């Protein structure tokens, strides 16, 4: 029963993705042309992906680092019951 | 043709991932399914950036000082966002693995079916 | 672990670290950048943790040291981001593009970002491998 429901849900997602990809795909956007033509003179780096993640969309990177920090702190807290402060005293 | 093959492979990966998350009892297998699902999404986004027009494209790295023609490069925006998404997927996987280790310490099982008591 | 794995780890650990630094420093010119470089450096640490025992690893690294490195690198990252507003136009005028010292402060951002990601992944690996060390001390 559970397997059948899982297979049905999975194929439902499959058809949803196929529908989305064939019908409501976004057209080619102009922001790509802006990034490619202005990356070298505005940021100086030849790698356009690098110039996007550190310059044009730096706030995304900042949020991503925050998520990574939160995950690290959570892993630390989950796997150590004592914590860092008690360990330093011993 | 190769466009539809890429999309189909990413859809198959996503379907397998969702099925694995829903159907399997083992928590480790659930994490593996989540990772497969995320990798399918990443492949789909990268293919979407590559196949926007029919001509073949090169990686978005400039090698000369001439003014670049935007049509010859792949779309760099999905690649940058997928790079963000990979790190977030890694954080989720690490946190889930740490939680599963603690669950196995406390309840001596990693099966989701045997973990049905809510107290404690 | 085996003597073969230990010797190979002693040879390969600095090479993998050096390759990680190469990817970080060359990230604004070729494929790569801060996050892949951090993942490469953390994989070197993963090899170290797998090959050696608990005491041998804890002589070189411990969590408090790695946490300090991560804090220093992230504070430097924030300081560079604040300085970037002032420094970037001046640096861009003086540097020639498509060489190593180009791109303003992007090279420092890549370097410190890679150190932050590497130490973060090191802490995750360390926390997960510690359970293994606790559970069966005889094998590893």
Short mmCIF file of C-alpha atoms in Angstrom, two decimals:
data_model
loop_
_atom_site.label_atom_id
_atom_site.label_comp_id
_atom_site.label_asym_id
_atom_site.label_seq_id
_atom_site.Cartn_x
_atom_site.Cartn_y
_atom_site.Cartn_z
CA UNK A 1 0.00 0.00 0.00
CA UNK A 2 2.69 2.43 1.04
CA UNK A 3 4.84 1.44 -1.92
CA UNK A 4 1.97 2.02 -4.33
CA UNK A 5 1.29 5.47 -2.93
CA UNK A 6 4.99 6.31 -3.14
CA UNK A 7 5.21 5.24 -6.78
CA UNK A 8 2.07 7.24 -7.61
CA UNK A 9 3.39 10.38 -5.91
CA UNK A 10 6.77 9.99 -7.62
CA UNK A 11 5.22 9.65 -11.07
CA UNK A 12 2.96 12.58 -10.31
CA UNK A 13 6.04 14.67 -9.64
CA UNK A 14 7.60 13.33 -12.87
CA UNK A 15 4.65 14.47 -14.98
CA UNK A 16 4.53 17.78 -13.13
CA UNK A 17 8.18 18.40 -13.97
CA UNK A 18 7.67 17.41 -17.61
CA UNK A 19 4.65 19.73 -17.86
CA UNK A 20 6.60 22.56 -16.26
CA UNK A 21 9.60 22.05 -18.50
CA UNK A 22 7.63 21.94 -21.73
CA UNK A 23 5.03 24.62 -21.15
CA UNK A 24 6.06 27.27 -18.62
CA UNK A 25 9.80 27.38 -19.28
CA UNK A 26 11.16 30.90 -18.92
CA UNK A 27 12.41 32.53 -22.13
CA UNK A 28 15.98 33.71 -22.58
CA UNK A 29 16.65 36.62 -20.26
CA UNK A 30 18.65 39.78 -20.79
CA UNK A 31 20.44 39.72 -17.44
CA UNK A 32 22.72 37.02 -18.83
CA UNK A 33 23.92 39.35 -21.60
CA UNK A 34 24.59 42.10 -19.06
CA UNK A 35 26.64 39.78 -16.88
CA UNK A 36 28.71 38.40 -19.76
CA UNK A 37 29.45 41.76 -21.37
CA UNK A 38 30.21 43.73 -18.22
CA UNK A 39 31.94 41.18 -16.02
CA UNK A 40 35.50 41.89 -17.10
CA UNK A 41 35.40 45.66 -16.96
CA UNK A 42 33.32 46.01 -13.81
CA UNK A 43 34.81 43.30 -11.63
CA UNK A 44 38.09 42.43 -13.36
CA UNK A 45 37.75 38.65 -13.04
CA UNK A 46 37.65 36.53 -16.19
CA UNK A 47 35.56 33.77 -14.64
CA UNK A 48 32.01 35.04 -14.97
CA UNK A 49 30.57 32.59 -12.43
CA UNK A 50 33.12 33.81 -9.88
CA UNK A 51 32.26 37.43 -10.57
CA UNK A 52 28.57 36.63 -10.10
CA UNK A 53 28.97 34.83 -6.78
CA UNK A 54 31.37 37.36 -5.25
CA UNK A 55 30.21 40.62 -6.84
CA UNK A 56 26.87 40.81 -8.61
CA UNK A 57 25.02 38.53 -6.21
CA UNK A 58 27.11 38.78 -3.06
CA UNK A 59 24.10 38.72 -0.78
CA UNK A 60 23.30 35.19 -1.95
CA UNK A 61 26.78 34.12 -0.95
CA UNK A 62 26.46 35.85 2.41
CA UNK A 63 23.20 34.01 3.12
CA UNK A 64 24.72 30.76 2.01
CA UNK A 65 27.67 31.20 4.36
CA UNK A 66 25.16 31.90 7.13
CA UNK A 67 23.36 28.65 6.37
CA UNK A 68 26.68 26.77 6.40
CA UNK A 69 27.61 28.32 9.76
CA UNK A 70 24.23 27.43 11.22
CA UNK A 71 24.61 23.84 10.02
CA UNK A 72 28.12 23.57 11.46
CA UNK A 73 26.99 24.91 14.83
CA UNK A 74 24.01 22.54 14.81
CA UNK A 75 26.22 19.53 14.01
CA UNK A 76 28.58 20.60 16.77
CA UNK A 77 25.77 20.95 19.30
CA UNK A 78 24.11 17.69 18.34
CA UNK A 79 27.23 15.56 18.52
CA UNK A 80 28.83 17.05 21.64
CA UNK A 81 26.78 16.97 24.78
CA UNK A 82 29.26 18.94 26.85
CA UNK A 83 30.06 21.70 24.40
CA UNK A 84 33.19 23.65 23.68
CA UNK A 85 33.30 25.78 26.85
CA UNK A 86 33.45 22.88 29.27
CA UNK A 87 36.12 21.17 27.23
CA UNK A 88 38.48 24.10 27.43
CA UNK A 89 38.57 24.02 31.25
CA UNK A 90 39.63 20.38 31.49
CA UNK B 1 17.49 15.46 -29.23
CA UNK B 2 20.30 15.66 -26.66
CA UNK B 3 18.30 18.36 -24.92
CA UNK B 4 15.42 15.96 -24.29
CA UNK B 5 17.85 13.24 -23.16
CA UNK B 6 19.34 15.57 -20.54
CA UNK B 7 15.94 16.67 -19.28
CA UNK B 8 14.68 13.08 -19.17
CA UNK B 9 17.69 11.87 -17.18
CA UNK B 10 17.26 14.64 -14.62
CA UNK B 11 13.54 13.86 -14.33
CA UNK B 12 14.29 10.19 -13.80
CA UNK B 13 16.79 11.10 -11.06
CA UNK B 14 14.23 13.33 -9.36
CA UNK B 15 11.57 10.60 -9.51
CA UNK B 16 13.94 8.00 -8.07
CA UNK B 17 14.89 10.41 -5.28
CA UNK B 18 11.30 11.14 -4.30
CA UNK B 19 10.43 7.44 -4.39
CA UNK B 20 13.42 6.61 -2.19
CA UNK B 21 12.54 9.29 0.36
CA UNK B 22 8.93 8.14 0.55
CA UNK B 23 9.18 4.37 0.40
CA UNK B 24 12.34 3.28 2.20
CA UNK B 25 12.37 2.71 5.95
CA UNK B 26 16.07 3.08 6.58
CA UNK B 27 16.98 6.64 7.49
CA UNK B 28 20.38 6.46 5.76
CA UNK B 29 18.62 5.44 2.54
CA UNK B 30 16.30 8.40 2.98
CA UNK B 31 19.32 10.73 3.05
CA UNK B 32 20.71 9.07 -0.07
CA UNK B 33 17.37 9.63 -1.79
CA UNK B 34 17.38 13.29 -0.80
CA UNK B 35 20.85 13.69 -2.29
CA UNK B 36 19.80 11.99 -5.54
CA UNK B 37 16.77 14.30 -5.74
CA UNK B 38 18.93 17.39 -5.26
CA UNK B 39 21.42 16.21 -7.87
CA UNK B 40 18.57 15.78 -10.35
CA UNK B 41 17.44 19.34 -9.72
CA UNK B 42 21.00 20.63 -10.22
CA UNK B 43 21.37 18.75 -13.50
CA UNK B 44 18.06 20.15 -14.68
CA UNK B 45 19.03 23.73 -13.87
CA UNK B 46 22.43 23.41 -15.57
CA UNK B 47 20.83 21.87 -18.68
CA UNK B 48 18.25 24.66 -18.68
CA UNK B 49 21.03 27.21 -18.77
CA UNK B 50 22.89 25.40 -21.51
CA UNK B 51 20.09 24.57 -23.96
CA UNK B 52 18.33 27.91 -24.19
CA UNK B 53 19.09 28.18 -27.90
CA UNK B 54 20.07 25.47 -30.32
CA UNK B 55 23.73 26.32 -30.94
CA UNK B 56 26.54 24.78 -28.91
CA UNK B 57 28.07 26.95 -26.20
CA UNK B 58 31.29 27.24 -24.23
CA UNK B 59 31.89 27.66 -20.50
CA UNK B 60 31.50 31.23 -19.18
CA UNK B 61 35.22 31.99 -18.81
CA UNK B 62 36.76 34.81 -20.81
CA UNK B 63 40.14 34.21 -22.45
CA UNK B 64 40.62 37.35 -24.57
CA UNK B 65 40.16 41.05 -23.98
CA UNK B 66 37.73 41.45 -26.89
CA UNK B 67 34.12 42.34 -26.22
CA UNK B 68 32.44 38.97 -25.64
CA UNK B 69 29.45 37.82 -27.69
CA UNK B 70 26.77 36.76 -25.26
CA UNK B 71 25.29 34.11 -27.55
CA UNK B 72 28.37 31.90 -27.49
CA UNK B 73 28.48 31.48 -23.71
CA UNK B 74 26.35 29.25 -21.53
CA UNK B 75 24.13 31.03 -19.03
CA UNK B 76 26.31 31.70 -15.94
CA UNK B 77 23.43 32.53 -13.60
CA UNK B 78 22.11 28.97 -12.99
CA UNK B 79 25.67 27.78 -12.47
CA UNK B 80 26.27 30.34 -9.73
CA UNK B 81 22.96 29.53 -8.05
CA UNK B 82 23.61 25.78 -8.25
CA UNK B 83 26.96 26.39 -6.58
CA UNK B 84 25.04 28.00 -3.72
CA UNK B 85 22.55 25.16 -3.66
CA UNK B 86 25.26 22.46 -3.46
CA UNK B 87 26.61 23.93 -0.21
CA UNK B 88 23.14 24.10 1.31
CA UNK B 89 22.50 20.48 0.30
CA UNK B 90 25.78 19.54 1.97
CA UNK B 91 24.74 21.31 5.18
CA UNK B 92 21.41 19.48 5.21
CA UNK B 93 23.14 16.13 4.66
CA UNK B 94 25.66 16.76 7.45
CA UNK B 95 22.98 17.80 9.93
CA UNK B 96 20.80 14.79 9.07
CA UNK B 97 23.76 12.43 9.45
CA UNK B 98 24.60 13.86 12.87
CA UNK B 99 20.98 13.51 13.97
CA UNK B 100 20.85 9.91 12.75
CA UNK B 101 23.99 9.08 14.71
CA UNK B 102 22.33 10.40 17.87
CA UNK B 103 19.12 8.49 17.08
CA UNK B 104 21.10 5.29 16.67
CA UNK B 105 22.84 5.95 19.98
CA UNK B 106 19.60 6.45 21.86
CA UNK B 107 17.18 3.98 20.24
CA UNK B 108 19.61 1.41 18.76
CA UNK B 109 17.86 1.49 15.38
CA UNK B 110 17.84 3.50 12.16
CA UNK B 111 14.49 2.22 10.89
CA UNK B 112 11.76 4.82 10.62
CA UNK B 113 9.09 2.20 11.32
CA UNK B 114 10.49 1.24 14.71
CA UNK B 115 10.90 4.86 15.75
CA UNK B 116 7.19 5.41 16.24
CA UNK B 117 7.11 6.25 19.91
CA UNK B 118 6.94 9.97 20.48
CA UNK B 119 7.81 10.19 24.16
CA UNK B 120 11.23 11.02 25.46
CA UNK C 1 45.25 1.49 9.25
CA UNK C 2 47.81 -0.14 7.04
CA UNK C 3 51.36 1.11 6.58
CA UNK C 4 50.72 1.60 2.87
CA UNK C 5 47.80 3.93 3.49
CA UNK C 6 49.74 5.86 6.12
CA UNK C 7 52.74 6.40 3.86
CA UNK C 8 50.55 7.38 0.91
CA UNK C 9 48.68 9.83 3.13
CA UNK C 10 51.95 11.40 4.27
CA UNK C 11 52.89 11.92 0.61
CA UNK C 12 49.53 13.04 -0.70
CA UNK C 13 48.30 15.29 2.11
CA UNK C 14 50.48 18.34 1.24
CA UNK C 15 49.90 17.82 -2.47
CA UNK C 16 46.12 17.87 -2.06
CA UNK C 17 46.35 20.95 0.18
CA UNK C 18 48.55 22.69 -2.39
CA UNK C 19 46.10 21.86 -5.17
CA UNK C 20 43.30 23.32 -3.06
CA UNK C 21 45.24 26.55 -2.63
CA UNK C 22 45.95 26.62 -6.38
CA UNK C 23 42.24 26.31 -7.17
CA UNK C 24 41.47 29.09 -4.68
CA UNK C 25 44.16 31.48 -5.95
CA UNK C 26 43.44 30.83 -9.63
CA UNK C 27 39.67 30.90 -9.19
CA UNK C 28 39.05 34.20 -10.92
CA UNK C 29 40.81 33.12 -14.12
CA UNK C 30 39.83 29.49 -14.65
CA UNK C 31 37.18 27.09 -13.46
CA UNK C 32 37.01 26.79 -9.69
CA UNK C 33 36.64 29.25 -6.87
CA UNK C 34 36.27 29.36 -3.15
CA UNK C 35 33.85 26.52 -2.50
CA UNK C 36 35.46 23.79 -4.64
CA UNK C 37 38.84 24.73 -3.15
CA UNK C 38 37.46 24.40 0.36
CA UNK C 39 35.98 21.01 -0.50
CA UNK C 40 39.35 19.83 -1.86
CA UNK C 41 41.19 20.93 1.30
CA UNK C 42 38.58 19.23 3.49
CA UNK C 43 39.00 16.02 1.47
CA UNK C 44 42.71 16.09 2.37
CA UNK C 45 41.72 16.26 6.02
CA UNK C 46 39.25 13.40 5.47
CA UNK C 47 42.10 11.25 4.13
CA UNK C 48 44.17 12.12 7.21
CA UNK C 49 41.35 11.21 9.59
CA UNK C 50 40.71 7.89 7.88
CA UNK C 51 44.36 6.83 7.79
CA UNK C 52 45.58 7.74 11.27
CA UNK C 53 44.40 6.99 14.78
CA UNK C 54 42.75 9.38 17.20
CA UNK C 55 45.90 10.36 19.10
CA UNK C 56 47.97 10.99 15.98
CA UNK C 57 45.31 13.27 14.55
CA UNK C 58 44.74 15.14 17.78
CA UNK C 59 48.42 16.01 18.04
CA UNK C 60 48.12 18.02 14.81
CA UNK C 61 44.53 19.26 14.82
CA UNK C 62 41.89 19.67 17.40
CA UNK C 63 38.47 21.23 17.24
CA UNK C 64 39.35 24.36 19.15
CA UNK C 65 42.20 25.14 16.75
CA UNK C 66 40.01 24.62 13.71
CA UNK C 67 37.27 26.73 15.27
CA UNK C 68 39.81 29.53 15.84
CA UNK C 69 41.00 29.34 12.22
CA UNK C 70 37.40 29.50 11.02
CA UNK C 71 36.61 32.52 13.19
CA UNK C 72 39.72 34.41 12.04
CA UNK C 73 39.02 33.63 8.37
CA UNK C 74 35.38 34.72 8.58
CA UNK C 75 36.26 37.97 10.34
CA UNK C 76 38.84 38.64 7.60
CA UNK C 77 36.20 37.85 4.97
CA UNK C 78 33.85 40.42 6.49
CA UNK C 79 36.67 42.98 6.73
CA UNK C 80 37.57 42.46 3.06
CA UNK C 81 33.92 42.86 2.06
CA UNK C 82 33.78 46.17 3.94
CA UNK C 83 37.10 47.31 2.45
CA UNK C 84 36.01 46.29 -1.03
CA UNK C 85 33.83 49.38 -1.42
CA UNK C 86 36.84 51.63 -0.93
CA UNK C 87 39.56 49.57 -2.57
CA UNK C 88 37.99 48.12 -5.69
CA UNK C 89 37.96 51.15 -8.08
CA UNK C 90 41.59 52.01 -7.29
CA UNK C 91 42.77 48.42 -7.66
CA UNK C 92 40.90 47.90 -10.92
CA UNK C 93 42.61 50.86 -12.54
CA UNK C 94 46.12 49.74 -11.69
CA UNK C 95 45.86 46.02 -12.41
CA UNK C 96 46.04 44.42 -15.85
CA UNK C 97 43.21 42.01 -16.61
CA UNK C 98 43.68 38.29 -17.35
CA UNK C 99 46.76 38.03 -15.12
CA UNK C 100 47.04 36.57 -11.60
CA UNK C 101 46.88 39.93 -9.82
CA UNK C 102 43.66 41.11 -11.38
CA UNK C 103 40.11 41.31 -10.28
CA UNK C 104 40.69 43.64 -7.35
CA UNK C 105 40.02 41.88 -4.07
CA UNK C 106 38.39 38.81 -5.62
CA UNK C 107 41.54 36.76 -5.04
CA UNK C 108 41.46 37.49 -1.29
CA UNK C 109 37.75 36.76 -1.16
CA UNK C 110 38.39 33.40 -2.83
CA UNK C 111 41.27 32.59 -0.48
CA UNK C 112 39.50 33.40 2.77
CA UNK C 113 36.22 31.92 1.57
CA UNK C 114 37.99 28.67 0.79
CA UNK C 115 39.58 28.62 4.26
CA UNK C 116 36.17 29.22 5.87
CA UNK C 117 34.52 26.41 3.90
CA UNK C 118 37.46 24.04 4.49
CA UNK C 119 37.49 24.55 8.25
CA UNK C 120 33.71 24.24 8.41
CA UNK C 121 33.78 20.94 6.58
CA UNK C 122 36.68 19.84 8.81
CA UNK C 123 34.57 20.47 11.89
CA UNK C 124 31.68 18.46 10.41
CA UNK C 125 34.00 15.56 9.50
CA UNK C 126 35.62 15.68 12.94
CA UNK C 127 32.28 15.63 14.76
CA UNK C 128 31.06 12.68 12.71
CA UNK C 129 34.26 10.64 12.93
CA UNK C 130 34.46 11.11 16.69
CA UNK C 131 31.42 8.90 17.20
CA UNK C 132 33.19 6.21 15.23
CA UNK C 133 36.28 6.58 17.39
CA UNK C 134 34.20 6.35 20.54
CA UNK C 135 32.24 3.29 19.48
CA UNK C 136 35.08 0.96 18.40
CA UNK C 137 38.48 2.12 19.44
CA UNK C 138 40.35 -1.03 18.50
CA UNK C 139 39.91 -0.95 14.72
CA UNK C 140 40.82 2.67 13.97
#
